[in-house]
Amino acid sequence: MENKKIALVTGGNKGIGFEIVRGLLQAGCQVYLGAREATKGEQAAAALAAEGDVRFLEVDLANQATLDAAAARLQRETGHLDILVNNAGINVPGDGSPGTADVRSVAQVLQTNFLDTLAVTQTFLPLVKQAAAGRIVNVSSPLGSLTIVGQHDWALLGYSASKAALNMLTVQLAYELRATAIKVNSAAPGYTATDLNGFEGTDTPAQGAAEAIRLALLPADGPTGTASSSTGVLPW
Ligand SMILES: NC(=O)c1ccc[n+]([C@@H]2O[C@H](COP(=O)([O-])OP(=O)(O)OC[C@H]3O[C@@H](n4cnc5c(N)ncnc54)[C@H](OP(=O)(O)O)[C@@H]3O)[C@@H](O)[C@H]2O)c1
């Protein structure tokens, strides 16, 4: 029990997040499955209960009170957090190419994928600092790479900007924490069949989860301040 790493995965009730929870359980972690809806979160945790110590934790990125309550519960139950996976994210109708994207849709996706994720990170950072060697994984996307997007016809301005901003959080937080044992990295799943894209993705959720799981379990000599997919480090 004492040696189990404690992990929190936001948006753990379905899709890539659910598979990240599963992978961390299989690696022997005690996992808090974050979800904004109790019914969905409890059902997901029940579905994974046979695979290890998994507990539903109410985490609504848009509701700071749930973040504070979740952090207080972790403080009581574990006193630290070894692994924070910022997985929850959205893609919204109305986002699109710069000439036509609905500005409110762009604002909505930036709010959730960047600003609210920043709030989650700030809320749980004190607990991560209390771990021996914390790991923070931001689930980004190849669409957050300026280099990659510049070479493709992938105009989804708000979503791409939100993931590029998330990558900036990764870089700056890694630098801020450079004197500590904490590592902060972005994981970029490939095109994965989930609700986010109407299940049109070509990878399975387990494949989409693999890089985030690897980064969550990085050894002491692993990198910090990077973005990578299962095929290697991505350009910014
Ligand atoms: N699918 C892909 O091809 C792909 C590729 C690259 C990166 N990603 C990234 O992977 C991550 C997971 O996405 P997915 O594909 O697994 O999509 P998904 O199946 O739609 O899952 C998204 C998860 O985020 C949760 N969420 C959204 N807003 C939230 C909020 N305000 N508070 C708490 N939870 C919230 C959702 O909860 P509810 O169930 O309550 O809505 C759900 O659990 C996202 O960051 C996404 O951008 C996906």
Coordinates of N, CA and C and ligand atoms in Angstrom, one line a residue:
M1 N 0.8 -1.2 0.0 CA 0.0 0.0 0.0 C 0.9 1.2 0.0
E2 N 1.8 1.3 0.9 CA 2.7 2.5 1.0 C 3.4 2.8 -0.3
N3 N 3.8 1.7 -1.0 CA 4.6 1.9 -2.2 C 3.8 2.2 -3.5
K4 N 2.5 2.0 -3.4 CA 1.7 2.3 -4.6 C 1.8 3.7 -5.0
K5 N 2.0 4.0 -6.2 CA 1.9 5.4 -6.7 C 0.5 5.8 -6.7
I6 N 0.2 7.1 -6.3 CA -1.1 7.6 -6.3 C -1.3 8.5 -7.6
A7 N -2.3 8.2 -8.4 CA -2.5 8.9 -9.6 C -3.9 9.5 -9.7
L8 N -4.1 10.6 -10.4 CA -5.4 11.2 -10.7 C -5.4 11.4 -12.2
V9 N -6.5 10.9 -12.8 CA -6.7 11.1 -14.3 C -8.0 11.9 -14.4
T10 N -7.9 13.0 -15.0 CA -9.2 13.8 -15.3 C -9.9 13.2 -16.5
G11 N -11.2 13.3 -16.5 CA -11.9 12.8 -17.7 C -11.7 11.3 -17.8
G12 N -11.7 10.6 -16.7 CA -11.4 9.2 -16.7 C -12.5 8.3 -17.0
N13 N -13.7 8.8 -17.2 CA -14.9 8.0 -17.3 C -15.1 7.3 -18.7
K14 N -14.4 7.8 -19.7 CA -14.5 7.2 -21.0 C -13.3 7.5 -21.9
G15 N -13.4 6.9 -23.1 CA -12.4 7.3 -24.1 C -10.9 7.0 -23.6
I16 N -10.0 7.9 -24.0 CA -8.6 7.8 -23.7 C -8.4 7.8 -22.2
G17 N -9.1 8.6 -21.5 CA -8.9 8.7 -20.1 C -9.2 7.4 -19.3
F18 N -10.2 6.8 -19.8 CA -10.6 5.5 -19.2 C -9.5 4.5 -19.3
E19 N -8.9 4.5 -20.5 CA -7.8 3.5 -20.8 C -6.5 3.9 -20.1
I20 N -6.3 5.2 -19.8 CA -5.1 5.7 -19.0 C -5.3 5.1 -17.6
V21 N -6.5 5.3 -17.1 CA -6.8 4.7 -15.7 C -6.5 3.3 -15.7
R22 N -7.0 2.5 -16.7 CA -6.7 1.1 -16.7 C -5.2 0.8 -16.8
G23 N -4.5 1.5 -17.6 CA -3.1 1.2 -17.7 C -2.3 1.5 -16.4
L24 N -2.7 2.6 -15.7 CA -2.0 2.9 -14.5 C -2.4 1.9 -13.4
L25 N -3.6 1.4 -13.4 CA -4.0 0.3 -12.5 C -3.2 -0.9 -12.8
Q26 N -3.0 -1.3 -14.0 CA -2.3 -2.5 -14.4 C -0.8 -2.3 -14.0
A27 N -0.3 -1.1 -13.9 CA 1.1 -0.8 -13.5 C 1.2 -0.8 -12.0
G28 N 0.1 -1.0 -11.3 CA 0.1 -1.1 -9.8 C -0.2 0.2 -9.1
C29 N -0.6 1.2 -9.8 CA -0.9 2.5 -9.1 C -2.3 2.4 -8.4
Q30 N -2.5 3.3 -7.4 CA -3.8 3.5 -6.9 C -4.4 4.7 -7.6
V31 N -5.5 4.6 -8.3 CA -5.9 5.6 -9.3 C -7.2 6.2 -8.8
Y32 N -7.2 7.6 -8.8 CA -8.4 8.3 -8.6 C -8.9 8.7 -10.0
L33 N -10.1 8.2 -10.3 CA -10.7 8.4 -11.6 C -11.6 9.6 -11.6
G34 N -11.1 10.7 -12.1 CA -11.8 12.0 -12.1 C -12.9 12.0 -13.2
A35 N -14.0 12.5 -12.8 CA -15.1 12.7 -13.7 C -16.1 13.7 -13.2
R36 N -16.7 14.4 -14.1 CA -17.6 15.5 -13.6 C -19.0 15.1 -13.2
E37 N -19.4 13.9 -13.7 CA -20.7 13.4 -13.4 C -20.5 12.1 -12.5
A38 N -21.1 12.1 -11.3 CA -20.9 11.1 -10.4 C -21.4 9.7 -10.9
T39 N -22.5 9.7 -11.6 CA -23.0 8.4 -12.1 C -22.0 7.8 -13.1
K40 N -21.5 8.6 -14.0 CA -20.6 8.1 -15.0 C -19.3 7.7 -14.4
G41 N -18.8 8.5 -13.4 CA -17.5 8.2 -12.8 C -17.6 7.0 -12.0
E42 N -18.7 6.8 -11.2 CA -18.8 5.6 -10.4 C -19.0 4.3 -11.3
Q43 N -19.7 4.5 -12.4 CA -19.9 3.3 -13.3 C -18.5 2.9 -13.9
A44 N -17.7 3.9 -14.3 CA -16.4 3.6 -14.9 C -15.5 3.0 -13.8
A45 N -15.5 3.5 -12.6 CA -14.7 3.0 -11.6 C -15.1 1.5 -11.3
A46 N -16.4 1.3 -11.3 CA -16.9 -0.1 -11.0 C -16.4 -1.0 -12.1
A47 N -16.4 -0.5 -13.4 CA -16.0 -1.4 -14.5 C -14.5 -1.7 -14.4
L48 N -13.7 -0.9 -13.7 CA -12.3 -1.2 -13.6 C -11.9 -1.8 -12.3
A49 N -12.9 -2.0 -11.4 CA -12.5 -2.4 -10.0 C -11.7 -3.7 -9.9
A50 N -12.0 -4.6 -10.9 CA -11.2 -5.9 -10.8 C -9.8 -5.7 -11.2
E51 N -9.4 -4.5 -11.7 CA -8.0 -4.3 -12.2 C -7.1 -3.6 -11.2
G52 N -7.7 -3.2 -10.1 CA -6.9 -2.6 -9.0 C -7.7 -1.6 -8.2
D53 N -6.9 -0.8 -7.5 CA -7.5 0.1 -6.5 C -7.9 1.4 -7.2
V54 N -9.2 1.5 -7.6 CA -9.6 2.7 -8.4 C -10.8 3.3 -7.6
R55 N -10.7 4.6 -7.5 CA -11.8 5.4 -6.7 C -12.3 6.6 -7.6
F56 N -13.6 6.7 -7.7 CA -14.1 7.9 -8.3 C -13.9 9.1 -7.5
L57 N -13.5 10.2 -8.2 CA -13.3 11.5 -7.6 C -14.0 12.5 -8.4
E58 N -14.9 13.3 -7.8 CA -15.6 14.3 -8.6 C -14.6 15.4 -9.0
V59 N -14.4 15.6 -10.3 CA -13.5 16.6 -10.8 C -14.1 17.2 -12.0
D60 N -14.7 18.4 -11.8 CA -15.3 19.2 -13.0 C -14.4 20.3 -13.2
L61 N -13.7 20.3 -14.3 CA -12.7 21.3 -14.6 C -13.2 22.8 -14.5
A62 N -14.5 22.9 -14.8 CA -15.1 24.2 -14.8 C -15.7 24.6 -13.4
N63 N -15.5 23.8 -12.4 CA -16.0 24.1 -11.1 C -14.9 24.0 -10.0
Q64 N -14.4 25.1 -9.7 CA -13.2 25.1 -8.8 C -13.6 24.5 -7.4
A65 N -14.8 24.6 -7.0 CA -15.2 23.9 -5.7 C -15.0 22.4 -5.8
T66 N -15.2 21.8 -6.9 CA -15.0 20.4 -7.0 C -13.5 20.1 -7.0
L67 N -12.7 21.0 -7.6 CA -11.2 20.8 -7.5 C -10.7 20.9 -6.1
D68 N -11.2 21.9 -5.4 CA -10.7 22.1 -4.0 C -11.1 21.0 -3.1
A69 N -12.4 20.5 -3.3 CA -12.8 19.4 -2.5 C -12.0 18.1 -2.8
A70 N -11.7 17.9 -4.1 CA -10.9 16.7 -4.5 C -9.5 16.8 -3.9
A71 N -8.9 18.0 -4.0 CA -7.6 18.1 -3.4 C -7.6 17.9 -1.9
A72 N -8.6 18.4 -1.3 CA -8.7 18.2 0.2 C -8.9 16.7 0.5
R73 N -9.7 16.0 -0.3 CA -9.8 14.5 -0.1 C -8.5 13.8 -0.2
L74 N -7.8 14.2 -1.3 CA -6.4 13.5 -1.5 C -5.5 13.8 -0.4
Q75 N -5.5 15.1 0.1 CA -4.7 15.5 1.2 C -5.0 14.6 2.4
R76 N -6.2 14.3 2.7 CA -6.6 13.5 3.8 C -6.3 12.0 3.6
E77 N -6.5 11.5 2.4 CA -6.4 10.1 2.1 C -5.0 9.6 1.8
T78 N -4.2 10.5 1.2 CA -2.9 10.1 0.7 C -1.8 11.1 1.1
G79 N -2.1 12.3 1.2 CA -1.1 13.4 1.6 C -0.2 13.8 0.4
H80 N -0.3 13.1 -0.7 CA 0.5 13.5 -1.9 C -0.2 12.9 -3.2
L81 N 0.4 13.4 -4.3 CA -0.1 12.9 -5.6 C 1.1 12.6 -6.5
D82 N 1.4 11.4 -6.8 CA 2.6 11.0 -7.6 C 2.4 11.4 -9.1
I83 N 1.1 11.2 -9.6 CA 0.9 11.3 -11.0 C -0.4 12.1 -11.2
L84 N -0.3 13.2 -12.0 CA -1.5 14.0 -12.4 C -1.6 13.9 -13.9
V85 N -2.7 13.3 -14.5 CA -2.8 13.3 -15.9 C -4.0 14.2 -16.3
N86 N -3.7 15.3 -16.9 CA -4.6 16.3 -17.4 C -5.2 15.7 -18.7
N87 N -6.1 14.9 -18.7 CA -6.7 14.2 -19.9 C -8.0 14.9 -20.4
A88 N -8.8 15.4 -19.5 CA -10.1 15.9 -19.9 C -10.0 17.0 -20.9
G89 N -10.8 16.9 -21.9 CA -10.7 17.9 -23.0 C -11.9 17.8 -23.9
I90 N -12.1 18.9 -24.6 CA -13.3 19.0 -25.5 C -12.9 19.4 -26.9
N91 N -13.8 19.1 -27.8 CA -13.8 19.6 -29.2 C -15.2 20.1 -29.4
V92 N -15.4 21.3 -29.9 CA -16.8 21.8 -29.9 C -17.3 22.2 -31.4
P93 N -18.6 22.0 -31.6 CA -19.1 22.4 -32.9 C -18.9 23.9 -33.0
G94 N -18.7 24.4 -34.2 CA -18.5 25.8 -34.4 C -17.1 26.2 -34.5
D95 N -16.2 25.3 -33.9 CA -14.7 25.6 -34.1 C -14.4 25.3 -35.6
G96 N -13.4 25.8 -36.1 CA -13.1 25.5 -37.5 C -11.9 26.4 -38.0
S97 N -12.0 26.8 -39.2 CA -10.8 27.5 -39.8 C -10.9 28.9 -39.4
P98 N -9.7 29.6 -39.4 CA -9.6 31.0 -38.8 C -10.6 32.0 -39.4
G99 N -11.0 31.8 -40.7 CA -11.9 32.8 -41.4 C -13.3 32.6 -40.9
T100 N -13.7 31.5 -40.4 CA -15.1 31.2 -40.2 C -15.4 30.7 -38.8
A101 N -14.4 30.3 -38.0 CA -14.7 29.6 -36.7 C -15.5 30.6 -35.8
D102 N -16.5 30.1 -35.1 CA -17.3 30.9 -34.2 C -16.4 31.2 -33.0
V103 N -16.3 32.5 -32.7 CA -15.4 33.0 -31.7 C -15.8 32.4 -30.3
R104 N -17.1 32.3 -30.1 CA -17.5 31.7 -28.8 C -17.1 30.2 -28.6
S105 N -17.1 29.5 -29.8 CA -16.7 28.1 -29.7 C -15.2 28.1 -29.5
V106 N -14.5 29.0 -30.1 CA -13.0 29.0 -29.8 C -12.7 29.3 -28.4
A107 N -13.5 30.3 -27.8 CA -13.3 30.6 -26.4 C -13.6 29.4 -25.5
Q108 N -14.7 28.7 -25.9 CA -15.1 27.6 -25.0 C -14.0 26.5 -25.0
V109 N -13.4 26.2 -26.1 CA -12.4 25.1 -26.1 C -11.2 25.6 -25.5
L110 N -10.8 26.9 -25.6 CA -9.6 27.4 -24.9 C -9.9 27.4 -23.4
Q111 N -11.1 27.7 -23.0 CA -11.4 27.7 -21.6 C -11.2 26.3 -20.9
T112 N -11.8 25.3 -21.6 CA -11.7 23.9 -21.0 C -10.3 23.4 -21.1
N113 N -9.8 23.4 -22.4 CA -8.5 22.6 -22.7 C -7.3 23.3 -22.1
F114 N -7.4 24.7 -21.9 CA -6.2 25.4 -21.4 C -6.5 26.0 -20.0
L115 N -7.4 27.0 -20.0 CA -7.5 27.7 -18.7 C -8.0 26.8 -17.6
D116 N -9.0 26.0 -17.8 CA -9.5 25.1 -16.7 C -8.5 24.0 -16.4
T117 N -7.8 23.6 -17.4 CA -6.7 22.6 -17.1 C -5.6 23.2 -16.3
L118 N -5.3 24.5 -16.6 CA -4.3 25.2 -15.7 C -4.8 25.3 -14.3
A119 N -6.1 25.5 -14.1 CA -6.7 25.6 -12.7 C -6.5 24.3 -12.0
V120 N -6.8 23.2 -12.8 CA -6.6 21.8 -12.2 C -5.1 21.7 -11.8
T121 N -4.2 22.0 -12.6 CA -2.8 21.9 -12.4 C -2.4 22.7 -11.1
Q122 N -2.8 23.9 -11.0 CA -2.5 24.7 -9.9 C -3.1 24.2 -8.6
T123 N -4.3 23.6 -8.7 CA -4.9 23.1 -7.5 C -4.2 21.9 -7.0
F124 N -3.7 21.0 -7.9 CA -3.1 19.8 -7.4 C -1.6 19.8 -7.3
L125 N -1.0 20.9 -7.7 CA 0.5 21.0 -7.7 C 1.1 20.9 -6.3
P126 N 0.4 21.5 -5.3 CA 1.0 21.3 -3.9 C 1.1 19.8 -3.5
L127 N 0.1 19.0 -4.0 CA 0.1 17.6 -3.7 C 1.2 16.9 -4.5
V128 N 1.4 17.3 -5.7 CA 2.4 16.7 -6.5 C 3.8 17.0 -5.9
K129 N 3.9 18.2 -5.4 CA 5.2 18.6 -4.8 C 5.5 17.8 -3.5
Q130 N 4.4 17.2 -2.9 CA 4.6 16.4 -1.7 C 5.0 15.0 -2.1
A131 N 4.9 14.6 -3.4 CA 5.3 13.2 -3.8 C 6.9 13.2 -3.9
A132 N 7.4 12.0 -3.9 CA 8.9 11.9 -4.0 C 9.4 12.3 -5.4
A133 N 8.6 12.0 -6.4 CA 9.1 12.3 -7.8 C 7.8 12.4 -8.7
G134 N 7.2 13.6 -8.6 CA 5.9 13.7 -9.3 C 6.0 13.7 -10.8
R135 N 4.9 13.3 -11.4 CA 4.8 13.3 -12.9 C 3.5 14.0 -13.3
I136 N 3.6 15.0 -14.2 CA 2.4 15.7 -14.7 C 2.4 15.4 -16.2
V137 N 1.3 14.9 -16.7 CA 1.1 14.6 -18.1 C -0.1 15.4 -18.6
N138 N 0.2 16.2 -19.6 CA -0.8 17.0 -20.2 C -1.2 16.3 -21.5
V139 N -2.5 15.9 -21.7 CA -2.8 15.2 -22.9 C -3.1 16.2 -24.0
S140 N -2.2 16.3 -24.9 CA -2.2 17.3 -25.9 C -2.6 16.6 -27.2
S141 N -2.0 17.1 -28.3 CA -2.4 16.5 -29.6 C -1.4 16.9 -30.7
P142 N -1.3 16.1 -31.7 CA -0.5 16.6 -32.9 C -1.0 17.9 -33.4
L143 N -2.3 18.2 -33.2 CA -2.9 19.4 -33.7 C -2.5 20.6 -32.9
G144 N -1.7 20.4 -31.8 CA -1.2 21.4 -31.0 C 0.2 21.8 -31.4
S145 N 0.8 21.1 -32.4 CA 2.1 21.4 -32.9 C 2.0 22.4 -34.1
L146 N 2.6 23.5 -33.9 CA 2.6 24.5 -35.0 C 3.3 24.0 -36.2
T147 N 4.3 23.2 -36.0 CA 5.1 22.7 -37.2 C 4.2 21.7 -37.9
I148 N 3.6 20.8 -37.2 CA 2.8 19.7 -37.9 C 1.5 20.3 -38.6
V149 N 0.8 21.2 -37.8 CA -0.4 21.8 -38.4 C -0.1 22.6 -39.6
G150 N 1.1 23.3 -39.6 CA 1.5 24.1 -40.7 C 1.7 23.3 -42.0
Q151 N 1.8 22.0 -41.9 CA 2.0 21.1 -43.0 C 0.8 20.3 -43.4
H152 N -0.4 20.6 -42.8 CA -1.6 19.8 -43.0 C -2.8 20.7 -43.2
D153 N -3.8 20.2 -43.8 CA -5.1 20.9 -43.9 C -6.0 20.5 -42.7
W154 N -5.6 21.0 -41.5 CA -6.3 20.6 -40.3 C -6.8 21.8 -39.6
A155 N -7.6 22.6 -40.2 CA -7.9 23.9 -39.6 C -9.0 23.8 -38.6
L156 N -8.6 23.7 -37.3 CA -9.5 23.6 -36.2 C -8.9 24.6 -35.2
L157 N -9.1 25.9 -35.4 CA -8.3 26.9 -34.8 C -8.4 26.8 -33.2
G158 N -9.6 26.8 -32.7 CA -9.7 26.8 -31.2 C -9.0 25.6 -30.6
Y159 N -9.3 24.4 -31.1 CA -8.7 23.2 -30.6 C -7.2 23.2 -30.7
S160 N -6.7 23.5 -31.9 CA -5.2 23.6 -32.0 C -4.6 24.6 -31.1
A161 N -5.2 25.8 -31.0 CA -4.6 26.8 -30.2 C -4.6 26.3 -28.7
S162 N -5.7 25.6 -28.3 CA -5.8 25.2 -26.9 C -4.7 24.2 -26.6
K163 N -4.4 23.3 -27.5 CA -3.4 22.3 -27.3 C -2.0 22.9 -27.4
A164 N -1.8 23.9 -28.3 CA -0.5 24.6 -28.3 C -0.3 25.3 -27.0
A165 N -1.3 26.0 -26.5 CA -1.2 26.6 -25.2 C -0.9 25.6 -24.1
L166 N -1.5 24.5 -24.2 CA -1.3 23.4 -23.2 C 0.2 23.0 -23.2
N167 N 0.7 22.9 -24.4 CA 2.2 22.6 -24.6 C 3.0 23.7 -24.0
M168 N 2.6 24.9 -24.1 CA 3.3 26.0 -23.4 C 3.3 25.9 -21.9
L169 N 2.1 25.4 -21.4 CA 2.1 25.1 -19.9 C 3.1 24.0 -19.6
T170 N 3.2 23.0 -20.4 CA 4.1 21.9 -20.2 C 5.6 22.5 -20.1
V171 N 5.9 23.3 -21.1 CA 7.3 23.8 -21.2 C 7.6 24.7 -20.0
Q172 N 6.7 25.6 -19.7 CA 7.0 26.6 -18.6 C 6.9 26.0 -17.2
L173 N 6.0 25.0 -17.0 CA 5.9 24.4 -15.7 C 7.2 23.5 -15.5
A174 N 7.6 22.8 -16.6 CA 8.8 22.0 -16.5 C 10.0 22.8 -16.1
Y175 N 10.0 24.0 -16.7 CA 11.2 24.9 -16.3 C 11.0 25.4 -14.9
E176 N 9.8 25.8 -14.5 CA 9.6 26.3 -13.1 C 10.0 25.2 -12.1
L177 N 9.8 24.0 -12.5 CA 10.1 22.9 -11.5 C 11.4 22.2 -11.8
R178 N 12.3 22.8 -12.6 CA 13.5 22.2 -13.0 C 14.4 21.7 -11.9
A179 N 14.3 22.4 -10.8 CA 15.2 22.0 -9.7 C 14.6 20.9 -8.8
T180 N 13.4 20.4 -9.2 CA 12.8 19.3 -8.4 C 12.9 18.0 -9.2
A181 N 12.3 17.0 -8.6 CA 12.3 15.7 -9.3 C 11.0 15.5 -10.2
I182 N 10.2 16.6 -10.2 CA 9.0 16.5 -11.0 C 9.2 16.6 -12.5
K183 N 8.6 15.8 -13.2 CA 8.7 15.9 -14.7 C 7.3 16.2 -15.3
V184 N 7.3 17.2 -16.2 CA 6.1 17.6 -16.9 C 6.2 17.4 -18.4
N185 N 5.3 16.6 -19.0 CA 5.4 16.4 -20.4 C 4.0 16.3 -21.0
S186 N 4.0 16.6 -22.3 CA 2.7 16.5 -23.1 C 2.7 15.2 -23.8
A187 N 1.6 14.5 -23.8 CA 1.4 13.2 -24.6 C 0.4 13.6 -25.7
A188 N 0.8 13.1 -26.9 CA -0.1 13.4 -28.1 C -0.6 12.1 -28.7
P189 N -1.8 11.8 -28.3 CA -2.4 10.6 -28.9 C -2.6 10.8 -30.4
G190 N -2.7 9.7 -31.1 CA -3.0 9.8 -32.5 C -4.5 9.9 -32.7
Y191 N -5.0 9.8 -33.9 CA -6.4 10.0 -34.2 C -7.2 8.7 -33.6
T192 N -7.9 9.0 -32.5 CA -8.4 7.8 -31.7 C -9.9 7.8 -31.7
A193 N -10.5 6.6 -31.9 CA -11.9 6.5 -31.9 C -12.6 6.7 -30.6
T194 N -13.1 8.0 -30.4 CA -13.8 8.3 -29.1 C -14.9 9.2 -29.5
D195 N -15.7 9.6 -28.5 CA -16.8 10.5 -28.6 C -16.3 11.9 -29.2
L196 N -15.1 12.2 -28.9 CA -14.6 13.5 -29.3 C -14.7 13.7 -30.8
N197 N -14.6 12.7 -31.6 CA -14.6 12.8 -33.1 C -15.7 11.8 -33.7
G198 N -16.7 11.6 -32.9 CA -17.8 10.7 -33.4 C -17.3 9.3 -33.7
F199 N -16.2 8.9 -33.0 CA -15.6 7.5 -33.1 C -15.1 7.3 -34.5
E200 N -14.7 8.4 -35.2 CA -14.1 8.3 -36.5 C -12.6 8.0 -36.5
G201 N -12.0 8.2 -35.3 CA -10.5 7.9 -35.2 C -10.1 6.5 -35.6
T202 N -8.9 6.4 -36.0 CA -8.4 5.1 -36.5 C -7.7 4.3 -35.4
D203 N -7.2 4.9 -34.3 CA -6.6 4.2 -33.3 C -7.6 3.8 -32.2
T204 N -7.3 2.7 -31.5 CA -8.2 2.4 -30.3 C -7.9 3.3 -29.1
P205 N -8.8 3.4 -28.2 CA -8.5 4.2 -27.0 C -7.3 3.7 -26.2
A206 N -7.1 2.4 -26.3 CA -5.9 1.9 -25.6 C -4.6 2.4 -26.3
Q207 N -4.6 2.4 -27.6 CA -3.5 2.9 -28.3 C -3.3 4.4 -28.0
G208 N -4.5 5.1 -27.9 CA -4.4 6.6 -27.6 C -3.9 6.9 -26.2
A209 N -4.0 5.9 -25.3 CA -3.6 6.1 -23.9 C -2.2 5.8 -23.7
A210 N -1.6 5.0 -24.6 CA -0.2 4.4 -24.3 C 0.9 5.4 -24.0
E211 N 0.9 6.5 -24.7 CA 2.0 7.5 -24.5 C 1.8 8.2 -23.2
A212 N 0.6 8.6 -22.9 CA 0.3 9.2 -21.6 C 0.7 8.3 -20.4
I213 N 0.4 7.0 -20.5 CA 0.8 6.1 -19.5 C 2.3 6.0 -19.4
R214 N 3.0 5.9 -20.5 CA 4.5 5.9 -20.4 C 5.0 7.1 -19.8
L215 N 4.5 8.3 -20.1 CA 5.1 9.5 -19.5 C 4.7 9.6 -18.0
A216 N 3.6 9.0 -17.7 CA 3.2 9.1 -16.2 C 4.1 8.2 -15.4
L217 N 4.7 7.2 -16.0 CA 5.6 6.3 -15.3 C 7.1 6.5 -15.6
L218 N 7.4 7.6 -16.1 CA 8.8 7.9 -16.5 C 9.8 7.6 -15.3
P219 N 10.9 7.0 -15.6 CA 11.9 6.9 -14.6 C 12.7 8.2 -14.3
A220 N 13.5 8.2 -13.4 CA 14.2 9.4 -12.9 C 15.0 10.1 -14.1
D221 N 15.5 9.3 -15.0 CA 16.3 9.8 -16.1 C 15.5 10.2 -17.3
G222 N 14.2 10.2 -17.2 CA 13.3 10.5 -18.3 C 13.3 12.0 -18.6
P223 N 12.7 12.4 -19.7 CA 12.7 13.8 -20.1 C 11.7 14.6 -19.3
T224 N 11.8 16.0 -19.4 CA 10.8 16.9 -18.9 C 10.7 18.0 -19.9
G225 N 9.5 18.6 -20.0 CA 9.3 19.7 -21.0 C 9.2 19.3 -22.4
T226 N 8.7 18.1 -22.7 CA 8.7 17.6 -24.1 C 7.2 17.3 -24.5
A227 N 7.0 17.1 -25.7 CA 5.7 16.6 -26.3 C 6.1 15.4 -27.1
S228 N 5.4 14.3 -26.9 CA 5.7 13.1 -27.6 C 4.4 12.3 -27.9
S229 N 4.5 11.5 -29.0 CA 3.5 10.5 -29.4 C 4.2 9.2 -29.3
S230 N 3.4 8.1 -29.6 CA 4.0 6.8 -29.5 C 5.1 6.6 -30.5
T231 N 5.2 7.5 -31.5 CA 6.3 7.4 -32.4 C 7.5 8.2 -32.1
G232 N 7.5 9.0 -31.0 CA 8.6 9.8 -30.6 C 8.3 11.2 -30.3
V233 N 9.4 12.0 -30.0 CA 9.2 13.4 -29.7 C 8.6 14.2 -30.9
L234 N 7.7 15.1 -30.6 CA 7.1 15.9 -31.6 C 7.7 17.3 -31.7
P235 N 7.7 17.9 -32.9 CA 8.2 19.3 -32.9 C 7.1 20.2 -32.3
W236 N 7.5 21.3 -31.8 CA 6.6 22.3 -31.3 C 5.7 22.9 -32.4
Ligands
LIG1 N1 -9.7 11.3 -29.8 C1 -8.6 11.7 -30.4 O1 -8.4 11.5 -31.6 C2 -7.6 12.6 -29.6 C3 -6.4 12.9 -30.2 C4 -5.5 13.6 -29.6 C5 -5.8 14.1 -28.3 N2 -7.0 13.8 -27.7 C6 -7.2 14.4 -26.4 O2 -7.4 13.3 -25.5 C7 -8.2 13.7 -24.4 C8 -9.3 12.7 -24.1 O3 -10.2 12.8 -25.2 P1 -11.1 11.6 -25.8 O4 -10.7 11.5 -27.2 O5 -10.9 10.4 -24.9 O6 -12.5 12.2 -25.7 P2 -13.9 11.8 -24.9 O7 -14.1 10.4 -25.1 O8 -14.9 12.8 -25.4 O9 -13.5 12.1 -23.4 C9 -13.3 13.4 -22.9 C10 -13.3 13.3 -21.4 O10 -13.1 14.6 -20.9 C11 -14.2 14.9 -20.0 N3 -14.4 16.3 -19.8 C12 -14.7 17.2 -20.8 N4 -14.9 18.4 -20.2 C13 -14.8 18.2 -18.9 C14 -14.9 19.1 -17.7 N5 -15.2 20.4 -17.8 N6 -14.7 18.6 -16.5 C15 -14.4 17.3 -16.4 N7 -14.3 16.4 -17.4 C16 -14.5 16.9 -18.6 C17 -15.4 14.1 -20.5 O11 -16.4 14.0 -19.5 P3 -17.9 13.7 -19.9 O12 -18.1 12.3 -20.2 O13 -18.7 14.1 -18.7 O14 -18.2 14.6 -21.1 C18 -14.7 12.8 -20.9 O15 -14.5 12.0 -19.7 C19 -8.6 15.1 -24.7 O16 -7.8 16.0 -24.0 C20 -8.5 15.2 -26.2 O17 -8.3 16.5 -26.6 C21 -7.9 13.1 -28.4

